[in-house]
Each structure stands twice: as structure tokens, then as C-alpha cells.
Short mmCIF file of C-alpha atoms in Angstrom, two decimals:
data_model
loop_
_atom_site.label_atom_id
_atom_site.label_comp_id
_atom_site.label_asym_id
_atom_site.label_seq_id
_atom_site.Cartn_x
_atom_site.Cartn_y
_atom_site.Cartn_z
CA UNK A 1 -41.83 -6.62 -81.76
CA UNK A 2 -44.69 -7.38 -80.50
CA UNK A 3 -42.67 -9.91 -78.01
CA UNK A 4 -40.46 -6.83 -76.51
CA UNK A 5 -43.50 -4.55 -75.88
CA UNK A 6 -45.23 -7.36 -74.28
CA UNK A 7 -41.43 -7.60 -72.14
CA UNK A 8 -41.85 -3.43 -71.50
CA UNK A 9 -45.53 -3.70 -70.30
CA UNK A 10 -44.89 -6.78 -67.95
CA UNK A 11 -41.93 -4.79 -66.65
CA UNK A 12 -43.79 -1.71 -65.93
CA UNK A 13 -46.73 -2.66 -64.69
CA UNK A 14 -44.69 -4.76 -62.17
CA UNK A 15 -42.51 -1.70 -61.55
CA UNK A 16 -46.20 0.32 -61.18
CA UNK A 17 -47.70 -2.38 -58.40
CA UNK A 18 -44.14 -2.87 -56.96
CA UNK A 19 -44.30 0.73 -55.71
CA UNK A 20 -46.98 0.92 -54.89
CA UNK A 21 -47.35 -1.55 -52.36
CA UNK A 22 -43.80 -1.85 -51.15
CA UNK A 23 -42.95 -0.21 -47.79
CA UNK A 24 -40.53 2.54 -47.01
CA UNK A 25 -39.57 4.12 -43.12
CA UNK A 26 -40.13 7.85 -43.53
CA UNK A 27 -38.69 9.80 -40.97
CA UNK A 28 -35.72 12.48 -40.17
CA UNK A 29 -32.09 10.55 -41.07
CA UNK A 30 -28.99 12.17 -38.75
CA UNK A 31 -25.63 12.03 -37.96
CA UNK A 32 -24.18 11.20 -34.86
CA UNK A 33 -21.33 9.62 -32.69
CA UNK A 34 -21.11 6.91 -30.09
CA UNK A 35 -20.94 8.81 -26.51
CA UNK A 36 -20.35 7.43 -22.95
CA UNK A 37 -20.95 10.62 -20.60
CA UNK A 38 -24.03 8.43 -19.51
CA UNK A 39 -22.36 5.29 -18.46
CA UNK A 40 -18.65 6.31 -17.80
CA UNK A 41 -16.12 5.05 -14.76
CA UNK A 42 -14.04 7.24 -13.25
CA UNK A 43 -10.85 5.96 -12.46
CA UNK A 44 -9.02 8.06 -9.69
CA UNK A 45 -6.03 7.57 -7.29
CA UNK A 46 -7.05 8.05 -3.62
CA UNK A 47 -2.94 8.90 -2.38
CA UNK A 48 -1.74 9.72 -6.27
CA UNK A 49 1.70 9.79 -5.97
CA UNK A 50 4.78 9.76 -9.04
CA UNK A 51 3.88 7.71 -11.64
CA UNK A 52 6.71 4.44 -12.61
CA UNK A 53 4.22 3.42 -15.53
CA UNK A 54 0.84 3.43 -17.81
CA UNK A 55 0.21 0.72 -19.24
CA UNK A 56 -2.79 1.44 -21.96
CA UNK A 57 -3.61 4.09 -24.46
CA UNK A 58 -7.19 5.99 -25.30
CA UNK A 59 -9.46 4.22 -26.54
CA UNK A 60 -7.79 0.32 -25.85
CA UNK A 61 -9.89 -2.12 -24.41
CA UNK A 62 -9.32 -3.97 -21.31
CA UNK A 63 -10.50 -5.97 -18.53
CA UNK A 64 -12.18 -6.10 -14.71
CA UNK A 65 -8.71 -5.95 -12.74
CA UNK A 66 -6.33 -5.07 -15.37
CA UNK A 67 -3.68 -2.95 -14.42
CA UNK A 68 -3.82 0.38 -16.15
CA UNK A 69 -1.11 2.97 -13.78
CA UNK A 70 1.52 1.89 -11.64
CA UNK A 71 3.15 4.00 -9.31
CA UNK A 72 6.06 4.02 -7.92
CA UNK A 73 5.93 1.79 -4.99
CA UNK A 74 9.71 2.01 -2.87
CA UNK A 75 7.69 3.19 0.06
CA UNK A 76 5.23 0.73 0.05
CA UNK A 77 7.42 -1.97 -1.03
CA UNK A 78 10.24 -1.85 1.73
CA UNK A 79 7.33 -1.04 4.52
CA UNK A 80 5.68 -4.62 3.55
CA UNK A 81 9.34 -5.84 3.08
CA UNK A 82 9.72 -5.79 6.61
CA UNK A 83 6.54 -6.36 7.67
CA UNK A 84 6.23 -9.30 5.54
CA UNK A 85 10.04 -10.77 6.37
CA UNK A 86 8.47 -10.50 10.39
CA UNK A 87 5.37 -12.30 9.99
CA UNK A 88 7.56 -15.00 7.97
CA UNK A 89 9.80 -15.32 10.59
CA UNK A 90 6.80 -15.40 13.35
CA UNK A 91 5.15 -17.83 11.84
CA UNK A 92 8.40 -19.91 11.20
CA UNK A 93 9.51 -19.37 15.00
CA UNK A 94 5.14 -20.71 15.63
CA UNK A 95 6.13 -24.11 13.45
CA UNK A 96 9.60 -24.67 15.50
CA UNK A 97 7.90 -23.99 19.45
CA UNK A 98 4.85 -25.93 18.02
CA UNK A 99 7.03 -29.10 17.38
CA UNK A 100 9.04 -29.21 20.48
CA UNK A 101 5.88 -28.77 22.41
CA UNK A 102 4.74 -31.78 21.21
CA UNK A 103 7.63 -33.65 21.55
CA UNK A 104 7.87 -34.09 17.74
CA UNK A 105 11.21 -34.83 15.99
CA UNK A 106 10.73 -32.88 13.23
CA UNK A 107 9.33 -29.34 12.44
CA UNK A 108 5.98 -29.48 9.52
CA UNK A 109 6.54 -25.44 8.26
CA UNK A 110 3.36 -23.95 7.30
CA UNK A 111 2.78 -24.34 2.89
CA UNK A 112 2.66 -21.29 2.54
CA UNK A 113 6.59 -20.33 3.87
CA UNK A 114 7.18 -23.76 1.76
CA UNK A 115 5.58 -22.38 -0.71
CA UNK A 116 7.83 -19.60 -0.69
CA UNK A 117 11.37 -21.78 -0.52
CA UNK A 118 12.44 -20.04 -4.15
CA UNK A 119 13.17 -16.55 -2.01
CA UNK A 120 16.65 -16.80 -0.08
CA UNK A 121 14.76 -14.85 3.04
CA UNK A 122 12.42 -17.08 3.55
CA UNK A 123 14.50 -20.37 2.96
CA UNK A 124 17.43 -18.72 5.00
CA UNK A 125 13.95 -18.32 8.06
CA UNK A 126 13.64 -21.67 7.70
CA UNK A 127 16.40 -22.93 7.92
CA UNK A 128 17.57 -21.19 11.14
CA UNK A 129 14.61 -21.93 12.56
CA UNK A 130 15.32 -26.08 11.85
CA UNK A 131 18.87 -25.59 13.22
CA UNK A 132 17.73 -23.84 16.12
CA UNK A 133 15.37 -27.08 16.50
CA UNK A 134 17.70 -29.70 16.00
CA UNK A 135 19.85 -27.90 18.13
CA UNK A 136 17.53 -27.83 20.92
CA UNK A 137 16.76 -31.40 20.13
CA UNK A 138 20.30 -32.30 20.14
CA UNK A 139 20.69 -30.66 23.63
CA UNK A 140 17.87 -32.67 25.01
CA UNK A 141 18.35 -36.19 23.68
CA UNK A 142 22.47 -35.60 25.34
CA UNK A 143 20.73 -34.33 29.03
CA UNK A 144 18.12 -37.83 28.71
CA UNK A 145 21.11 -40.21 27.45
CA UNK A 146 23.22 -38.87 30.45
CA UNK A 147 20.26 -38.87 33.05
CA UNK A 148 19.38 -42.38 31.75
CA UNK A 149 23.03 -43.41 31.34
CA UNK A 150 23.03 -43.12 35.17
CA UNK A 151 19.13 -44.46 35.68
CA UNK A 152 21.15 -47.96 33.94
CA UNK A 153 24.53 -47.53 36.23
CA UNK A 154 22.35 -46.98 39.02
CA UNK A 155 20.27 -50.21 38.92
CA UNK A 156 23.75 -52.12 37.48
CA UNK A 157 24.55 -51.72 41.38
CA UNK A 158 20.74 -52.60 42.77
CA UNK A 159 21.31 -55.99 41.23
CA UNK A 160 24.88 -56.21 42.56
CA UNK A 161 24.00 -55.30 45.53
CA UNK A 162 20.84 -57.78 45.46
CA UNK A 163 22.98 -60.46 44.63
CA UNK A 164 25.32 -59.99 47.77
CA UNK A 165 22.01 -59.45 49.84
CA UNK A 166 20.85 -63.08 48.68
CA UNK A 167 24.24 -64.59 49.01
CA UNK A 168 24.49 -63.08 52.76
CA UNK A 169 20.86 -64.92 53.12
CA UNK A 170 22.09 -67.85 52.26
CA UNK A 171 25.38 -68.12 53.81
CA UNK A 172 23.13 -66.64 57.30
CA UNK A 173 20.81 -69.94 56.72
CA UNK A 174 23.74 -72.54 56.59
CA UNK A 175 25.46 -70.72 59.15
CA UNK A 176 22.46 -71.46 61.62
CA UNK A 177 22.45 -74.78 60.03
CA UNK A 178 25.45 -75.91 61.62
CA UNK A 179 25.19 -73.63 64.56
CA UNK A 180 21.83 -76.56 65.52
CA UNK A 181 24.12 -79.60 65.21
CA UNK A 182 26.96 -77.98 67.43
CA UNK A 183 24.15 -76.47 69.65
CA UNK A 184 22.21 -80.69 70.36
CA UNK A 185 26.10 -81.43 70.74
CA UNK A 186 26.82 -78.22 73.32
CA UNK A 187 23.09 -79.27 75.20
CA UNK A 188 24.96 -82.86 75.93
CA UNK A 189 28.25 -81.67 76.48
CA UNK A 190 30.68 -82.54 73.70
CA UNK A 191 31.28 -79.18 72.04
CA UNK A 192 32.23 -76.20 73.88
CA UNK A 193 30.59 -72.75 74.10
CA UNK A 194 32.90 -70.69 72.43
CA UNK A 195 31.89 -72.79 68.98
CA UNK A 196 28.23 -71.63 69.46
CA UNK A 197 29.63 -68.25 70.09
CA UNK A 198 30.94 -67.84 67.02
CA UNK A 199 28.42 -69.42 65.05
CA UNK A 200 26.92 -66.67 66.62
CA UNK A 201 29.13 -63.72 66.05
CA UNK A 202 29.14 -65.17 62.13
CA UNK A 203 25.79 -64.41 61.61
CA UNK A 204 25.21 -61.51 63.39
CA UNK A 205 27.77 -60.12 61.44
CA UNK A 206 26.28 -61.44 58.44
CA UNK A 207 22.90 -60.22 59.20
CA UNK A 208 24.99 -56.64 59.55
CA UNK A 209 26.24 -56.97 55.88
CA UNK A 210 22.59 -58.01 55.14
CA UNK A 211 21.26 -54.49 56.60
CA UNK A 212 24.08 -52.85 54.99
CA UNK A 213 23.74 -54.07 51.51
CA UNK A 214 19.61 -52.91 51.67
CA UNK A 215 20.35 -49.26 52.90
CA UNK A 216 22.67 -49.19 49.50
CA UNK A 217 20.09 -50.83 47.43
CA UNK A 218 17.30 -48.15 48.99
CA UNK A 219 20.08 -45.29 48.06
CA UNK A 220 20.53 -46.25 44.98
CA UNK A 221 16.32 -46.28 44.15
CA UNK A 222 16.16 -42.99 45.62
CA UNK A 223 18.80 -41.82 43.42
CA UNK A 224 17.13 -43.68 40.38
CA UNK A 225 13.23 -41.83 41.28
CA UNK A 226 15.56 -38.78 41.61
CA UNK A 227 16.87 -39.32 38.18
CA UNK A 228 13.71 -39.92 36.30
CA UNK A 229 12.28 -36.80 38.20
CA UNK A 230 14.90 -34.55 36.59
CA UNK A 231 14.41 -36.06 33.21
CA UNK A 232 10.53 -35.28 33.07
CA UNK A 233 12.04 -32.00 34.88
CA UNK A 234 13.34 -31.78 31.72
CA UNK A 235 10.98 -32.79 29.36
CA UNK A 236 8.30 -30.29 31.43
CA UNK A 237 11.31 -27.14 30.94
CA UNK A 238 11.33 -28.05 27.58
CA UNK A 239 7.54 -27.71 27.07
CA UNK A 240 6.99 -25.58 29.01
CA UNK A 241 9.23 -23.42 27.20
CA UNK A 242 8.01 -24.02 23.72
CA UNK A 243 4.49 -23.11 24.63
CA UNK A 244 5.46 -20.01 25.84
CA UNK A 245 7.38 -19.41 23.59
CA UNK A 246 4.78 -20.32 20.94
CA UNK A 247 1.95 -18.03 23.40
CA UNK A 248 4.57 -14.98 22.39
CA UNK A 249 5.11 -15.25 19.03
CA UNK A 250 1.41 -15.62 18.41
CA UNK A 251 0.83 -12.86 20.25
CA UNK A 252 3.32 -11.16 17.80
CA UNK A 253 1.63 -12.69 15.29
CA UNK A 254 -2.20 -11.58 15.76
CA UNK A 255 0.27 -7.76 16.15
CA UNK A 256 1.43 -8.23 12.66
CA UNK A 257 -1.02 -9.24 10.47
CA UNK A 258 -3.58 -6.37 10.54
CA UNK A 259 0.03 -4.64 9.86
CA UNK A 260 0.67 -6.84 7.02
CA UNK A 261 -2.67 -6.46 5.58
CA UNK A 262 -2.26 -2.62 5.30
CA UNK A 263 0.56 -3.07 3.87
CA UNK A 264 -0.24 -5.23 1.68
CA UNK A 265 -3.01 -3.17 0.59
CA UNK A 266 -0.92 0.10 0.56
CA UNK A 267 1.37 -1.65 -1.98
CA UNK A 268 -2.11 -3.30 -4.49
CA UNK A 269 -3.16 0.14 -4.56
CA UNK A 270 -0.12 1.93 -6.13
CA UNK A 271 -1.30 -0.22 -8.73
CA UNK A 272 -4.74 1.44 -10.56
CA UNK A 273 -6.97 -1.39 -12.06
CA UNK A 274 -9.74 -1.44 -14.22
CA UNK A 275 -12.58 -2.30 -12.14
CA UNK A 276 -14.90 -3.14 -15.05
CA UNK A 277 -14.18 -4.14 -18.58
CA UNK A 278 -14.28 -1.35 -20.39
CA UNK A 279 -12.61 0.47 -23.20
CA UNK A 280 -10.32 3.64 -22.09
CA UNK A 281 -10.82 7.29 -22.93
CA UNK A 282 -10.28 10.53 -21.54
CA UNK A 283 -6.43 9.27 -20.47
CA UNK A 284 -5.09 12.16 -18.41
CA UNK A 285 -1.79 10.32 -18.05
CA UNK A 286 1.00 9.70 -20.40
CA UNK A 287 4.49 10.78 -19.34
CA UNK A 288 5.97 8.50 -16.57
CA UNK A 289 7.46 10.34 -13.61
CA UNK A 290 4.76 12.50 -13.69
CA UNK A 291 3.17 13.37 -10.40
CA UNK A 292 -0.62 13.03 -9.95
CA UNK A 293 -2.42 14.71 -6.55
CA UNK A 294 -4.63 12.57 -4.47
CA UNK A 295 -7.77 11.96 -6.24
CA UNK A 296 -6.77 13.50 -9.27
CA UNK A 297 -8.87 11.58 -11.95
CA UNK A 298 -6.95 9.47 -14.35
CA UNK A 299 -8.83 8.78 -17.11
CA UNK A 300 -12.88 7.43 -17.96
CA UNK A 301 -13.79 4.09 -18.48
CA UNK A 302 -17.01 2.89 -20.93
CA UNK A 303 -18.27 -0.41 -19.69
CA UNK A 304 -18.03 -2.96 -22.14
CA UNK A 305 -21.98 -4.13 -20.74
CA UNK A 306 -22.80 -0.71 -21.23
CA UNK A 307 -26.09 0.26 -23.50
CA UNK A 308 -24.98 2.01 -26.42
CA UNK A 309 -26.28 5.32 -26.46
CA UNK A 310 -25.42 7.42 -29.94
CA UNK A 311 -25.72 11.24 -29.79
CA UNK A 312 -27.71 12.48 -32.49
CA UNK A 313 -27.33 15.84 -34.39
CA UNK A 314 -31.15 17.00 -35.61
CA UNK A 315 -31.48 19.74 -37.64
CA UNK A 316 -33.47 22.75 -36.74
CA UNK A 317 -36.14 22.14 -39.41
CA UNK A 318 -36.52 18.54 -38.19
CA UNK A 319 -36.54 19.43 -34.50
CA UNK A 320 -41.23 19.16 -34.90
CA UNK A 321 -40.79 15.52 -36.85
CA UNK A 322 -38.96 14.11 -33.97
CA UNK A 323 -39.96 12.79 -29.69
CA UNK A 324 -38.80 11.21 -27.24
CA UNK A 325 -39.75 7.05 -27.48
CA UNK A 326 -39.59 7.63 -31.84
CA UNK A 327 -38.01 4.37 -33.44
CA UNK A 328 -34.90 4.68 -34.57
CA UNK A 329 -33.09 2.36 -37.40
CA UNK A 330 -28.92 2.43 -36.45
CA UNK A 331 -25.89 2.33 -38.94
CA UNK A 332 -22.18 2.48 -37.73
CA UNK A 333 -20.54 4.09 -41.32
CA UNK A 334 -17.54 2.97 -39.68
CA UNK A 335 -18.01 -0.53 -40.13
CA UNK A 336 -18.40 -2.51 -43.57
CA UNK A 337 -22.46 -2.22 -43.95
CA UNK A 338 -21.97 -5.72 -46.24
CA UNK A 339 -21.68 -7.24 -42.47
CA UNK A 340 -24.40 -5.38 -40.58
CA UNK A 341 -27.75 -4.08 -41.67
CA UNK A 342 -29.43 -1.19 -39.06
CA UNK A 343 -30.00 -1.69 -35.45
CA UNK A 344 -33.14 -0.94 -34.25
CA UNK A 345 -32.77 1.78 -30.95
CA UNK A 346 -35.44 4.01 -29.47
CA UNK A 347 -35.25 8.10 -29.18
CA UNK A 348 -34.86 8.29 -25.30
CA UNK A 349 -33.66 12.40 -25.35
CA UNK A 350 -34.00 15.05 -27.04
CA UNK A 351 -32.08 18.89 -25.74
CA UNK A 352 -34.57 21.05 -24.62
CA UNK A 353 -32.51 24.53 -27.28
CA UNK A 354 -29.95 24.58 -30.01
CA UNK A 355 -26.87 23.63 -28.61
CA UNK A 356 -23.01 24.72 -30.53
CA UNK A 357 -21.41 22.85 -32.37
CA UNK A 358 -18.21 25.02 -31.61
CA UNK A 359 -19.23 24.58 -28.30
CA UNK A 360 -19.75 20.70 -27.78
CA UNK A 361 -17.17 19.31 -30.47
CA UNK A 362 -20.20 17.56 -32.73
CA UNK A 363 -20.94 18.10 -36.03
CA UNK A 364 -24.28 18.87 -37.20
CA UNK A 365 -25.98 16.96 -40.74
CA UNK A 366 -26.57 19.10 -43.70
CA UNK A 367 -27.46 23.18 -44.32
CA UNK A 368 -29.21 24.77 -41.70
CA UNK A 369 -32.34 26.54 -41.48
CA UNK A 370 -32.88 29.89 -41.54
CA UNK A 371 -31.72 32.43 -39.45
CA UNK A 372 -30.62 28.96 -37.15
CA UNK A 373 -27.13 29.53 -37.66
CA UNK A 374 -24.72 27.16 -39.50
CA UNK A 375 -23.48 26.03 -36.61
CA UNK A 376 -26.53 24.73 -34.22
CA UNK A 377 -28.51 22.00 -33.52
CA UNK A 378 -30.84 19.74 -31.65
CA UNK A 379 -29.80 16.75 -29.82
CA UNK A 380 -31.88 13.75 -29.74
CA UNK A 381 -30.23 10.70 -27.65
CA UNK A 382 -30.91 7.66 -29.23
CA UNK A 383 -30.52 4.06 -27.34
CA UNK A 384 -29.75 1.18 -28.88
CA UNK A 385 -31.34 -2.30 -27.56
CA UNK A 386 -28.08 -4.72 -26.12
CA UNK A 387 -30.10 -7.65 -27.54
CA UNK A 388 -29.91 -5.50 -31.47
CA UNK A 389 -25.68 -6.10 -30.66
CA UNK A 390 -26.15 -9.37 -31.16
CA UNK A 391 -26.55 -8.86 -34.98
CA UNK A 392 -22.81 -7.40 -35.30
CA UNK A 393 -19.82 -10.17 -35.11
CA UNK A 394 -18.47 -11.13 -32.06
CA UNK A 395 -15.35 -9.37 -32.89
CA UNK A 396 -17.04 -5.54 -33.98
CA UNK A 397 -16.16 -3.97 -30.54
CA UNK A 398 -18.38 0.06 -30.45
CA UNK A 399 -16.29 1.98 -29.37
CA UNK A 400 -16.96 6.15 -28.03
CA UNK A 401 -16.49 8.45 -30.86
CA UNK A 402 -18.01 5.40 -33.42
CA UNK A 403 -19.50 7.51 -36.13
CA UNK A 404 -23.51 6.22 -36.80
CA UNK A 405 -25.83 7.26 -39.14
CA UNK A 406 -28.99 7.51 -37.96
CA UNK A 407 -32.69 7.59 -38.81
CA UNK A 408 -35.93 8.48 -36.67
CA UNK A 409 -38.99 6.70 -38.04
CA UNK A 410 -41.84 8.41 -38.51
CA UNK A 411 -43.82 5.88 -40.32
CA UNK A 412 -44.01 4.40 -42.91
CA UNK A 413 -45.24 5.03 -46.94
CA UNK A 414 -44.82 3.30 -50.41
CA UNK A 415 -42.17 3.76 -53.31
CA UNK A 416 -44.67 5.11 -55.67
CA UNK A 417 -45.69 7.39 -52.02
CA UNK A 418 -42.24 8.67 -52.29
CA UNK A 419 -41.34 9.38 -55.50
CA UNK A 420 -44.93 11.60 -56.30
CA UNK A 421 -44.47 13.43 -52.52
CA UNK A 422 -42.62 16.11 -54.42
CA UNK A 423 -45.49 16.43 -56.76
CA UNK A 424 -48.35 16.45 -54.51
CA UNK A 425 -46.63 18.13 -51.97
CA UNK A 426 -45.86 21.30 -55.12
CA UNK A 427 -49.24 21.60 -55.79
CA UNK A 428 -51.16 20.72 -52.25
CA UNK A 429 -48.90 24.07 -52.51
CA UNK A 430 -50.60 25.66 -55.53
CA UNK A 431 -53.97 25.06 -54.03
CA UNK A 432 -53.79 26.78 -50.39
CA UNK A 433 -51.79 29.86 -52.73
CA UNK A 434 -55.05 29.65 -54.54
#
């Protein structure tokens, strides 16, 4: 008995001491929900049109750049494809003309085209330009081959004539030697004059033949020079034609490129993308085939990194107990309380007048004061410190409309003070009446 009494006494004393020194937060409790008006991003489409696909749902989390809605792109794609084909064709022509102008034996098509060889239109353009290059190259080489053979033939004739010239020189030399021998005999009267004249005629004939051969050699060399000039002219013509084609194609590319860029943008704009990471709400488009007007709002996005604002409903009888800058403790009632404690926040705005719950869509916490009406409340916006969100699990997502309980902290008092507060308040009221 004594031991039991002692234990009870110790417990009573211990609880009394704990209740006397343990602090509790005091203040105003309220209900609220996560709101988004302060940070929402309005998503619109400049041109409007016929909706082909709606890729998101209300409340869905999206990443920046993620497609949200796709519009009918038949006209935009047709215009884009025409310009893309024209641009690709010009690029292929530029590659061919460049190869011809530089005298290359093959065409180096740009990597941007080669990477799209799986596209039949692109592979067809490359094949056509390659065939045209090969045909023109073969024609050029064939012409050069004929002219080169002509030069070789002329060279053979020159060499043949030169051989005859050398032979004529040798015959003239031998004939002169023979004539000189007979000339000595003729001078001594031992040889007839007609013999000397016959040798002189032979030398003259040989000299004339030699002159004809030299003339032929000169003519043949001239023909060789003319043939080489024709080869050079063919090469220059090919180069100049390729250079002219290159300039024209590059000029057309300069004209087509900005139009293709505009068509790219027009096609890309048929896909409405998320401007930021965030959550979809107020989605207005649900029907495939629906028509939207230019600039019509399609949905709103709440940025993921935006400060969390809890809009709390304050009972009219509590309005004098709160003020801007007041600290707050927030719990998200939709989450398991075992996994997160209260998050610190601060009151950043208090409505100047009462608000109708029916008009606002919010439900005030608890019964209202007499005369205020059951549907009236004050609004207090509580901003949660972003650093506090790290207390939540990484997989936790705070979404618009999520319910929350809010404690607006007015001060602290002990547990004992809280227990005795009703008694002391009653006594204080009784003394005031006396």
C-alpha cells in the first residue's frame, strides 16, 4: 500500500511539474486548401484551331516542354513538307555543283541529308543528284578522252615526220659527201658536169622534202596546242557552269531557309507545350475535334517550384486574433500524418472583409459568430517556407486543392495553463460582473 501510494504520488507530482513547464502553442485553428491563383501560368494558343489530341488530365504533373494539346496540322505540315523538299533539293544541288566546281570525283552530301536517308524523298534527291553528277562526269571524261587521243595521234605523226626529217638530213649529208668527191674530179676534168648537176638536184629535192616535213610538224604541233586549249576550255566551261549553278542554288537556299524556319515554327506551334514544370488545372479542352478561338485559355499550370500558398478560412470571431506576418503551422490532411510533421509558414495576407463561402467555393471552419451568417468567413493566405517542403517525402506532391489544417500561432503557454484556462476565464468574468 505504501509503495503504491508512493508511486501514485510520484506520478501526480511528475505530471504536475510537466504540465507546469511544458509549453503548448496557442492560437487560431483553421481549415484551408492549397490555392494557385498567385502563381498560375495561363496556357493559350495564338492561332487556335481544331484540337486533334488532348494529352493531359486535370491535376496531372507535367515537365517543361512536354506536349499538352496537339492541333490539326494538315495545312501546316503540307506547307512545311513542300518547303522542306525544296530546301533538301537545293542542298543536294549545292553539294553536286560544289563537287563539279572543285573537280572532285564524288559528291560529299551534307550530314543533315545523309542522316535522313531512310526518308524516300531524301534518298531519291540524293540518288538523282548522284546520277546527274556521274552522267556529267562521264561525259566530261569522254570528251577529254577523245581530245587526249587526238593529241596522242598528232604526237605520233609529229614523231613520224621528225624521223623522216632526220632521214632527209642524213641523205642530204651523204649526197653532199658524194658530190664533193665528184666535184674534185670534175675540177680536174675527169668527171662530167651532168653528174654534178644530178647530185645538186638530189640535194635540192631532199631539202624540199625536209622543209615540207618541218612544215607538217609545225602544223601538227599547232593542232596539239589547239586540242589542249579545247580540253582546258571544256574544263573551264564545266567549272563555270558548276559555279553558276552553285551561286543560283545558294541564292535559292538563302530565300527558302527563312520560309522553312517560319513553316517549322508554324508546325511546332500546332503542339502546345508546357512552359514550366507544374500541375495542370482548369483544363478547358476535353474533346477531340473541338475548335478553340485564337488566344483562348486552354488550361493553367501551377509551377512545381512555386511557393505553396494555403488559403485558410478564419471564423469571424477569430479575426482580431490574427495579423499579417503571424507564424503558422500547416498540416496537409490528405497526407499520412505519421510521415510528416507540421510545416512552418507565415500569414502574408488577410482579407479586408468577410467572404461568402458560396461565392468563393471555400468552406469555413466550424460555426460562425452570431450575426455573421453561417457562410461567411475571412480569408488568410499562409505562405509555406520552401525550405520546409524538404521535410516531406521525396515522392510527396503538393497539388492545387489539397486540404490542409492551419494553426496560426499567437503564443505559447503551459499544459497546466491550458487546462486551467476555462476556470480562470470564468472566474475573471465573475469578478468583472461584481
